[in-house]
Amino acid sequence: MKCSKCNREAVYHARYSGRYYCKKHFNELVEKRFKETVKRYRLIEKGERIAVGVSGGKDSVVLMHLLAKLLERFPFELVAITIDEGIAGYRPPSIEVARRNAKKLGVEHRIYSFKEYIGFTLDETVEVMGSFERGERVGACSYCGVWRRWLLNYAARDVEADKLAVGHNLDDEVQMFLMNLLRGDVARLGRTGPYYEEVHPELVPRIKPLRETPEKEIVLYAVLNGIEVDLSECPYAVEAFRAEIRDWINEMEEEHPGTKYQLLRSYDKLFPLIARTYTKKTGELNRCKICGQPTTGEICKACQFRLQVEKKAREMGLTFRVE
Ligand SMILES: [Zn+2]
Ligand SMILES: [Zn+2]
């Protein structure tokens, strides 16, 4: 098949639009959409300092490359942040991938570890608290998700970033939309829509410049441009529900190309209505009594989890934390 824009051989068929793309025009498609998303929702303003969370996985690495490319034509500052959860065998190689990419692009790179800022690695936490696999109540993903969010915000503030860019793609976004609908958790959908919102002065606003880009195109972009990414999956990840939703959406997309974009558009139309009804305003949020980060209660979830693990570790006679 030939490219729909020129005479070269096509490397990609976008079924949602019916178009074929050669390498050059495929790159143009991805880069242009990224730039337009940033511009349309004013995700980055001139002179702002943007922290990009880079795990070493395809989404965050491609995002860093696109942001670095944008830097060539638009004045802002870029710093990369990697969270080291402390997962032996999985994290160290992906951190190296993040480091090599940042170095290649000349982007400042900082690493923040659970061990240093929370007190335990994720492996140690699982050792103390048990895991789903062993039939215990809270799985590693619960701790990891809460702490990662907390530490990313801590790190973004530490590097004095105005905003935090994360690598969520179109597939992540529509999976999240459907998952929350199916769980009846509509309030959660009012948190991060197409644009960012200043929720609290202590909370660095998040932006998702890849939310309009299908996962498939991110993978192909990395491959075509020789970008090194880490494709291994976290050994603790057992989110069966998300996997079911993902497969179902992919089947729908196969039968009815464009489904993912339609879902995203529905979410974007609903977002302002949901946000208006459910989002807590600055005045309604407290500061955590321990760490100062915003919370609806007295002590934030990250600190609650930390106290829980410390307590159980003490009961077990384990000392991970130097106090
Ligand atoms: Zn072409
Ligand atoms: Zn706290």
mmCIF file of C-alpha atoms and ligand atoms in Angstrom:
data_model
loop_
_atom_site.group_PDB
_atom_site.id
_atom_site.type_symbol
_atom_site.label_atom_id
_atom_site.label_comp_id
_atom_site.label_asym_id
_atom_site.label_seq_id
_atom_site.Cartn_x
_atom_site.Cartn_y
_atom_site.Cartn_z
ATOM 1 C CA MET A 1 0.000 0.000 0.000
ATOM 2 C CA LYS A 2 1.109 3.545 -0.731
ATOM 3 C CA CYS A 3 1.095 6.456 1.711
ATOM 4 C CA SER A 4 -2.098 8.536 1.371
ATOM 5 C CA LYS A 5 0.006 11.710 1.260
ATOM 6 C CA CYS A 6 2.924 10.773 -0.981
ATOM 7 C CA ASN A 7 4.111 7.933 -3.176
ATOM 8 C CA ARG A 8 6.228 6.091 -0.630
ATOM 9 C CA GLU A 9 5.418 2.667 0.758
ATOM 10 C CA ALA A 10 3.075 2.842 3.760
ATOM 11 C CA VAL A 11 4.236 1.582 7.168
ATOM 12 C CA TYR A 12 0.970 2.196 8.998
ATOM 13 C CA HIS A 13 -2.759 2.073 8.357
ATOM 14 C CA ALA A 14 -4.894 4.181 10.680
ATOM 15 C CA ARG A 15 -8.213 2.363 10.476
ATOM 16 C CA TYR A 16 -10.032 5.100 12.404
ATOM 17 C CA SER A 17 -9.345 7.545 9.554
ATOM 18 C CA GLY A 18 -8.812 5.110 6.676
ATOM 19 C CA ARG A 19 -5.426 6.728 5.872
ATOM 20 C CA TYR A 20 -2.085 5.100 5.091
ATOM 21 C CA TYR A 21 1.209 6.582 6.244
ATOM 22 C CA CYS A 22 4.850 6.301 5.170
ATOM 23 C CA LYS A 23 7.491 6.740 7.887
ATOM 24 C CA LYS A 24 7.870 10.483 7.285
ATOM 25 C CA HIS A 25 4.153 11.187 7.315
ATOM 26 C CA PHE A 26 3.562 8.857 10.258
ATOM 27 C CA ASN A 27 6.102 10.844 12.308
ATOM 28 C CA GLU A 28 4.371 14.010 11.189
ATOM 29 C CA LEU A 29 0.988 12.599 12.325
ATOM 30 C CA VAL A 30 2.261 11.779 15.830
ATOM 31 C CA GLU A 31 4.289 14.965 16.316
ATOM 32 C CA LYS A 32 1.599 17.259 14.957
ATOM 33 C CA ARG A 33 -1.138 15.747 17.113
ATOM 34 C CA PHE A 34 1.092 16.048 20.185
ATOM 35 C CA LYS A 35 1.834 19.723 19.444
ATOM 36 C CA GLU A 36 -1.824 20.480 18.748
ATOM 37 C CA THR A 37 -2.907 18.864 22.023
ATOM 38 C CA VAL A 38 -0.373 20.973 23.938
ATOM 39 C CA LYS A 39 -1.526 24.111 22.132
ATOM 40 C CA ARG A 40 -5.302 23.538 22.195
ATOM 41 C CA TYR A 41 -5.446 22.946 25.941
ATOM 42 C CA ARG A 42 -2.543 25.298 26.718
ATOM 43 C CA LEU A 43 -0.773 22.471 28.535
ATOM 44 C CA ILE A 44 2.589 24.263 28.434
ATOM 45 C CA GLU A 45 3.034 28.020 28.481
ATOM 46 C CA LYS A 46 6.171 29.922 27.509
ATOM 47 C CA GLY A 47 8.923 29.820 30.127
ATOM 48 C CA GLU A 48 7.281 27.177 32.289
ATOM 49 C CA ARG A 49 9.334 24.459 33.970
ATOM 50 C CA ILE A 50 7.916 21.059 33.055
ATOM 51 C CA ALA A 51 8.796 17.865 34.897
ATOM 52 C CA VAL A 52 8.215 14.707 32.886
ATOM 53 C CA GLY A 53 7.732 11.433 34.735
ATOM 54 C CA VAL A 54 9.840 8.844 32.901
ATOM 55 C CA SER A 55 9.603 5.181 33.909
ATOM 56 C CA GLY A 56 11.614 3.895 30.966
ATOM 57 C CA GLY A 57 8.484 2.400 29.391
ATOM 58 C CA LYS A 58 7.357 3.281 25.865
ATOM 59 C CA ASP A 59 4.828 6.003 26.716
ATOM 60 C CA SER A 60 6.971 8.075 29.039
ATOM 61 C CA VAL A 61 10.130 7.734 26.936
ATOM 62 C CA VAL A 62 8.339 8.756 23.734
ATOM 63 C CA LEU A 63 6.739 11.639 25.641
ATOM 64 C CA MET A 64 10.186 12.848 26.752
ATOM 65 C CA HIS A 65 11.413 12.681 23.147
ATOM 66 C CA LEU A 66 8.423 14.680 21.892
ATOM 67 C CA LEU A 67 8.841 17.265 24.646
ATOM 68 C CA ALA A 68 12.554 17.579 23.837
ATOM 69 C CA LYS A 69 11.632 18.093 20.186
ATOM 70 C CA LEU A 70 9.128 20.773 21.149
ATOM 71 C CA LEU A 71 11.914 22.524 23.081
ATOM 72 C CA GLU A 72 13.678 23.197 19.781
ATOM 73 C CA ARG A 73 10.892 25.569 18.733
ATOM 74 C CA PHE A 74 9.195 26.653 21.939
ATOM 75 C CA PRO A 75 10.881 28.155 25.021
ATOM 76 C CA PHE A 76 10.264 26.193 28.218
ATOM 77 C CA GLU A 77 12.353 24.110 30.657
ATOM 78 C CA LEU A 78 12.334 20.343 30.862
ATOM 79 C CA VAL A 79 13.470 18.022 33.653
ATOM 80 C CA ALA A 80 12.940 14.255 33.815
ATOM 81 C CA ILE A 81 11.910 12.437 36.994
ATOM 82 C CA THR A 82 12.126 8.695 37.527
ATOM 83 C CA ILE A 83 10.557 6.968 40.509
ATOM 84 C CA ASP A 84 12.463 3.933 41.757
ATOM 85 C CA GLU A 85 9.887 1.772 43.541
ATOM 86 C CA GLY A 86 12.509 -0.779 44.498
ATOM 87 C CA ILE A 87 11.406 -3.832 42.512
ATOM 88 C CA ALA A 88 14.387 -6.101 42.037
ATOM 89 C CA GLY A 89 14.967 -7.331 38.509
ATOM 90 C CA TYR A 90 12.350 -5.036 36.971
ATOM 91 C CA ARG A 91 13.210 -1.486 37.952
ATOM 92 C CA PRO A 92 17.007 -1.282 37.557
ATOM 93 C CA PRO A 93 17.008 -1.976 33.763
ATOM 94 C CA SER A 94 14.131 0.449 33.095
ATOM 95 C CA ILE A 95 15.871 3.172 35.111
ATOM 96 C CA GLU A 96 18.920 2.698 32.897
ATOM 97 C CA VAL A 97 16.736 3.079 29.800
ATOM 98 C CA ALA A 98 15.305 6.325 31.209
ATOM 99 C CA ARG A 99 18.805 7.549 32.050
ATOM 100 C CA ARG A 100 20.256 6.771 28.616
ATOM 101 C CA ASN A 101 17.371 8.500 26.835
ATOM 102 C CA ALA A 102 17.606 11.612 29.011
ATOM 103 C CA LYS A 103 21.361 11.769 28.454
ATOM 104 C CA LYS A 104 20.973 11.406 24.696
ATOM 105 C CA LEU A 105 18.447 14.253 24.648
ATOM 106 C CA GLY A 106 20.437 16.424 27.049
ATOM 107 C CA VAL A 107 17.567 16.485 29.551
ATOM 108 C CA GLU A 108 18.333 16.854 33.269
ATOM 109 C CA HIS A 109 17.387 13.594 35.021
ATOM 110 C CA ARG A 110 16.580 12.995 38.688
ATOM 111 C CA ILE A 111 15.757 9.733 40.446
ATOM 112 C CA TYR A 112 13.570 9.517 43.559
ATOM 113 C CA SER A 113 13.359 6.194 45.366
ATOM 114 C CA PHE A 114 10.678 4.759 47.650
ATOM 115 C CA LYS A 115 13.517 3.619 49.896
ATOM 116 C CA GLU A 116 14.796 7.127 50.460
ATOM 117 C CA TYR A 117 11.530 9.063 50.595
ATOM 118 C CA ILE A 118 9.016 6.518 51.948
ATOM 119 C CA GLY A 119 11.353 4.283 53.929
ATOM 120 C CA PHE A 120 10.749 0.935 52.211
ATOM 121 C CA THR A 121 11.216 -0.497 48.761
ATOM 122 C CA LEU A 122 8.111 -2.058 47.218
ATOM 123 C CA ASP A 123 9.747 -5.486 47.614
ATOM 124 C CA GLU A 124 10.187 -4.849 51.355
ATOM 125 C CA THR A 125 6.578 -3.656 51.596
ATOM 126 C CA VAL A 126 5.319 -6.880 50.021
ATOM 127 C CA GLU A 127 7.519 -8.869 52.390
ATOM 128 C CA VAL A 128 5.903 -7.114 55.358
ATOM 129 C CA MET A 129 2.312 -6.681 54.205
ATOM 130 C CA GLY A 130 1.857 -9.710 51.993
ATOM 131 C CA SER A 131 0.310 -9.597 48.579
ATOM 132 C CA PHE A 132 -2.787 -10.589 46.633
ATOM 133 C CA GLU A 133 -0.962 -13.663 45.444
ATOM 134 C CA ARG A 134 -0.669 -14.863 49.012
ATOM 135 C CA GLY A 135 -4.360 -14.128 49.552
ATOM 136 C CA GLU A 136 -3.834 -11.069 51.704
ATOM 137 C CA ARG A 137 -6.003 -8.009 51.552
ATOM 138 C CA VAL A 138 -4.025 -5.175 50.004
ATOM 139 C CA GLY A 139 -1.893 -5.878 46.961
ATOM 140 C CA ALA A 140 1.416 -4.318 46.039
ATOM 141 C CA CYS A 141 -0.312 -2.145 43.406
ATOM 142 C CA SER A 142 -2.329 -0.295 46.056
ATOM 143 C CA TYR A 143 0.792 0.814 47.921
ATOM 144 C CA CYS A 144 2.731 1.435 44.760
ATOM 145 C CA GLY A 145 0.026 3.550 43.100
ATOM 146 C CA VAL A 146 -0.526 5.760 46.137
ATOM 147 C CA TRP A 147 3.160 6.184 46.931
ATOM 148 C CA ARG A 148 4.162 6.765 43.312
ATOM 149 C CA ARG A 149 1.568 9.518 43.003
ATOM 150 C CA TRP A 150 2.734 11.043 46.272
ATOM 151 C CA LEU A 151 6.441 10.847 45.377
ATOM 152 C CA LEU A 152 5.912 12.173 41.846
ATOM 153 C CA ASN A 153 4.201 15.197 43.324
ATOM 154 C CA TYR A 154 6.945 15.563 45.933
ATOM 155 C CA ALA A 155 9.617 15.283 43.227
ATOM 156 C CA ALA A 156 7.869 17.722 40.881
ATOM 157 C CA ARG A 157 7.787 20.272 43.699
ATOM 158 C CA ASP A 158 11.373 19.473 44.627
ATOM 159 C CA VAL A 159 12.572 20.343 41.111
ATOM 160 C CA GLU A 160 10.337 23.430 41.181
ATOM 161 C CA ALA A 161 8.206 22.323 38.252
ATOM 162 C CA ASP A 162 5.113 24.261 37.224
ATOM 163 C CA LYS A 163 3.501 21.143 35.791
ATOM 164 C CA LEU A 164 4.049 17.412 35.707
ATOM 165 C CA ALA A 165 3.734 15.673 32.333
ATOM 166 C CA VAL A 166 2.713 12.013 32.389
ATOM 167 C CA GLY A 167 2.692 9.482 29.556
ATOM 168 C CA HIS A 168 -0.979 8.406 29.593
ATOM 169 C CA ASN A 169 -2.062 7.505 26.077
ATOM 170 C CA LEU A 170 -5.477 7.225 24.401
ATOM 171 C CA ASP A 171 -5.872 3.589 25.460
ATOM 172 C CA ASP A 172 -5.048 4.352 29.123
ATOM 173 C CA GLU A 173 -7.484 7.216 29.106
ATOM 174 C CA VAL A 174 -10.487 5.328 27.695
ATOM 175 C CA GLN A 175 -9.723 2.288 29.891
ATOM 176 C CA MET A 176 -9.739 4.560 32.933
ATOM 177 C CA PHE A 177 -13.012 6.155 31.747
ATOM 178 C CA LEU A 178 -14.813 2.830 31.330
ATOM 179 C CA MET A 179 -13.337 1.283 34.478
ATOM 180 C CA ASN A 180 -14.621 4.117 36.613
ATOM 181 C CA LEU A 181 -18.033 4.039 34.917
ATOM 182 C CA LEU A 182 -18.329 0.298 35.490
ATOM 183 C CA ARG A 183 -17.331 0.714 39.130
ATOM 184 C CA GLY A 184 -19.793 3.570 39.611
ATOM 185 C CA ASP A 185 -16.935 5.859 40.616
ATOM 186 C CA VAL A 186 -18.039 8.923 38.659
ATOM 187 C CA ALA A 187 -16.397 11.384 41.062
ATOM 188 C CA ARG A 188 -12.956 10.089 40.118
ATOM 189 C CA LEU A 189 -13.642 11.047 36.495
ATOM 190 C CA GLY A 190 -13.736 14.695 37.511
ATOM 191 C CA ARG A 191 -10.051 14.748 38.443
ATOM 192 C CA THR A 192 -8.000 14.862 35.280
ATOM 193 C CA GLY A 193 -9.688 15.706 32.017
ATOM 194 C CA PRO A 194 -8.346 17.156 28.780
ATOM 195 C CA TYR A 195 -6.808 20.145 30.490
ATOM 196 C CA TYR A 196 -5.210 20.607 33.842
ATOM 197 C CA GLU A 197 -6.704 22.467 36.731
ATOM 198 C CA GLU A 198 -5.122 24.039 39.768
ATOM 199 C CA VAL A 199 -6.647 21.907 42.480
ATOM 200 C CA HIS A 200 -4.380 22.846 45.366
ATOM 201 C CA PRO A 201 -1.204 24.955 45.699
ATOM 202 C CA GLU A 202 0.699 21.927 47.024
ATOM 203 C CA LEU A 203 -0.387 19.729 44.135
ATOM 204 C CA VAL A 204 1.591 20.150 40.917
ATOM 205 C CA PRO A 205 -0.943 20.108 38.046
ATOM 206 C CA ARG A 206 -0.656 17.084 35.764
ATOM 207 C CA ILE A 207 -0.760 17.233 32.004
ATOM 208 C CA LYS A 208 -1.247 14.333 29.576
ATOM 209 C CA PRO A 209 -0.026 15.452 26.153
ATOM 210 C CA LEU A 210 -0.344 11.900 24.720
ATOM 211 C CA ARG A 211 -3.960 11.302 25.694
ATOM 212 C CA GLU A 212 -5.036 11.623 22.037
ATOM 213 C CA THR A 213 -2.378 9.179 20.784
ATOM 214 C CA PRO A 214 -3.234 5.469 20.442
ATOM 215 C CA GLU A 215 -0.847 3.084 22.214
ATOM 216 C CA LYS A 216 -0.129 1.324 18.914
ATOM 217 C CA GLU A 217 1.191 4.569 17.405
ATOM 218 C CA ILE A 218 3.477 5.199 20.395
ATOM 219 C CA VAL A 219 5.039 1.752 19.992
ATOM 220 C CA LEU A 220 5.475 2.249 16.244
ATOM 221 C CA TYR A 221 6.952 5.729 16.756
ATOM 222 C CA ALA A 222 9.578 4.278 19.116
ATOM 223 C CA VAL A 223 10.401 1.446 16.711
ATOM 224 C CA LEU A 224 10.594 3.606 13.559
ATOM 225 C CA ASN A 225 12.795 6.182 15.242
ATOM 226 C CA GLY A 226 15.124 3.778 17.018
ATOM 227 C CA ILE A 227 14.080 4.987 20.475
ATOM 228 C CA GLU A 228 15.164 2.608 23.222
ATOM 229 C CA VAL A 229 12.265 1.659 25.508
ATOM 230 C CA ASP A 230 11.805 -0.940 28.222
ATOM 231 C CA LEU A 231 8.966 -3.326 27.359
ATOM 232 C CA SER A 232 9.068 -5.534 30.458
ATOM 233 C CA GLU A 233 6.013 -5.617 32.682
ATOM 234 C CA CYS A 234 5.939 -5.119 36.419
ATOM 235 C CA PRO A 235 6.021 -8.504 38.205
ATOM 236 C CA TYR A 236 3.351 -7.308 40.668
ATOM 237 C CA ALA A 237 0.866 -6.060 38.060
ATOM 238 C CA VAL A 238 -2.191 -8.278 38.158
ATOM 239 C CA GLU A 239 -4.957 -5.852 37.288
ATOM 240 C CA ALA A 240 -7.295 -8.394 35.760
ATOM 241 C CA PHE A 241 -10.232 -6.001 35.469
ATOM 242 C CA ARG A 242 -8.248 -3.491 33.432
ATOM 243 C CA ALA A 243 -7.023 -6.266 31.132
ATOM 244 C CA GLU A 244 -10.621 -7.359 30.451
ATOM 245 C CA ILE A 245 -11.675 -3.797 29.666
ATOM 246 C CA ARG A 246 -8.635 -3.345 27.413
ATOM 247 C CA ASP A 247 -9.440 -6.478 25.423
ATOM 248 C CA TRP A 248 -13.081 -5.492 25.097
ATOM 249 C CA ILE A 249 -12.260 -1.968 23.877
ATOM 250 C CA ASN A 250 -9.760 -3.410 21.392
ATOM 251 C CA GLU A 251 -12.445 -5.757 20.028
ATOM 252 C CA MET A 252 -14.863 -2.850 19.661
ATOM 253 C CA GLU A 253 -12.171 -0.791 17.910
ATOM 254 C CA GLU A 254 -11.538 -3.697 15.545
ATOM 255 C CA GLU A 255 -15.252 -3.971 14.651
ATOM 256 C CA HIS A 256 -15.946 -0.246 14.736
ATOM 257 C CA PRO A 257 -12.782 1.773 14.064
ATOM 258 C CA GLY A 258 -12.878 5.092 15.873
ATOM 259 C CA THR A 259 -14.514 3.727 19.036
ATOM 260 C CA LYS A 260 -11.605 4.871 21.229
ATOM 261 C CA TYR A 261 -11.805 8.429 19.935
ATOM 262 C CA GLN A 262 -15.587 8.446 20.401
ATOM 263 C CA LEU A 263 -15.136 7.317 23.998
ATOM 264 C CA LEU A 264 -12.532 10.021 24.582
ATOM 265 C CA ARG A 265 -14.852 12.668 23.120
ATOM 266 C CA SER A 266 -17.675 11.487 25.370
ATOM 267 C CA TYR A 267 -15.408 11.767 28.383
ATOM 268 C CA ASP A 268 -14.266 15.251 27.360
ATOM 269 C CA LYS A 269 -17.879 16.403 27.013
ATOM 270 C CA LEU A 270 -18.846 14.942 30.375
ATOM 271 C CA PHE A 271 -15.710 16.121 32.184
ATOM 272 C CA PRO A 272 -16.710 19.746 32.900
ATOM 273 C CA LEU A 273 -20.089 18.614 34.244
ATOM 274 C CA ILE A 274 -18.539 15.963 36.497
ATOM 275 C CA ALA A 275 -15.746 18.255 37.664
ATOM 276 C CA ARG A 276 -18.218 21.005 38.565
ATOM 277 C CA THR A 277 -20.233 18.607 40.688
ATOM 278 C CA TYR A 278 -17.546 16.534 42.379
ATOM 279 C CA THR A 279 -14.139 18.185 42.380
ATOM 280 C CA LYS A 280 -13.012 19.482 45.717
ATOM 281 C CA LYS A 281 -12.006 23.086 45.659
ATOM 282 C CA THR A 282 -8.789 24.345 47.251
ATOM 283 C CA GLY A 283 -10.612 25.477 50.371
ATOM 284 C CA GLU A 284 -12.144 22.055 50.944
ATOM 285 C CA LEU A 285 -8.811 20.234 51.017
ATOM 286 C CA ASN A 286 -6.660 19.942 54.138
ATOM 287 C CA ARG A 287 -2.926 19.587 54.436
ATOM 288 C CA CYS A 288 -1.740 16.207 55.667
ATOM 289 C CA LYS A 289 -0.580 16.580 59.266
ATOM 290 C CA ILE A 290 2.530 14.552 58.540
ATOM 291 C CA CYS A 291 3.758 15.487 55.084
ATOM 292 C CA GLY A 292 1.764 18.587 54.174
ATOM 293 C CA GLN A 293 0.447 17.265 50.890
ATOM 294 C CA PRO A 294 -3.244 17.882 50.203
ATOM 295 C CA THR A 295 -5.787 15.401 51.489
ATOM 296 C CA THR A 296 -9.525 15.286 52.139
ATOM 297 C CA GLY A 297 -8.932 13.903 55.633
ATOM 298 C CA GLU A 298 -6.310 14.575 58.295
ATOM 299 C CA ILE A 299 -3.541 12.240 57.175
ATOM 300 C CA CYS A 300 -3.010 11.444 53.502
ATOM 301 C CA LYS A 301 -3.234 7.934 52.110
ATOM 302 C CA ALA A 302 0.538 7.789 51.441
ATOM 303 C CA CYS A 303 1.338 8.561 55.087
ATOM 304 C CA GLN A 304 -1.382 6.174 56.314
ATOM 305 C CA PHE A 305 0.183 3.371 54.271
ATOM 306 C CA ARG A 306 3.662 4.257 55.512
ATOM 307 C CA LEU A 307 2.523 4.140 59.151
ATOM 308 C CA GLN A 308 0.782 0.798 58.535
ATOM 309 C CA VAL A 309 3.898 -0.790 57.066
ATOM 310 C CA GLU A 310 6.137 0.654 59.811
ATOM 311 C CA LYS A 311 3.821 -0.707 62.486
ATOM 312 C CA LYS A 312 3.618 -4.186 61.024
ATOM 313 C CA ALA A 313 7.381 -4.270 60.386
ATOM 314 C CA ARG A 314 7.983 -3.401 64.050
ATOM 315 C CA GLU A 315 5.605 -6.152 65.150
ATOM 316 C CA MET A 316 7.529 -8.575 62.996
ATOM 317 C CA GLY A 317 10.788 -7.362 64.458
ATOM 318 C CA LEU A 318 11.969 -6.004 61.120
ATOM 319 C CA THR A 319 13.698 -2.671 60.844
ATOM 320 C CA PHE A 320 13.892 -1.267 57.373
ATOM 321 C CA ARG A 321 13.750 2.323 58.324
ATOM 322 C CA VAL A 322 16.646 4.132 59.915
ATOM 323 C CA GLU A 323 15.140 6.527 62.435
HETATM 324 ZN ZN ZN B 1 4.102 9.814 2.910
HETATM 325 ZN ZN ZN B 2 0.925 12.777 54.183
#
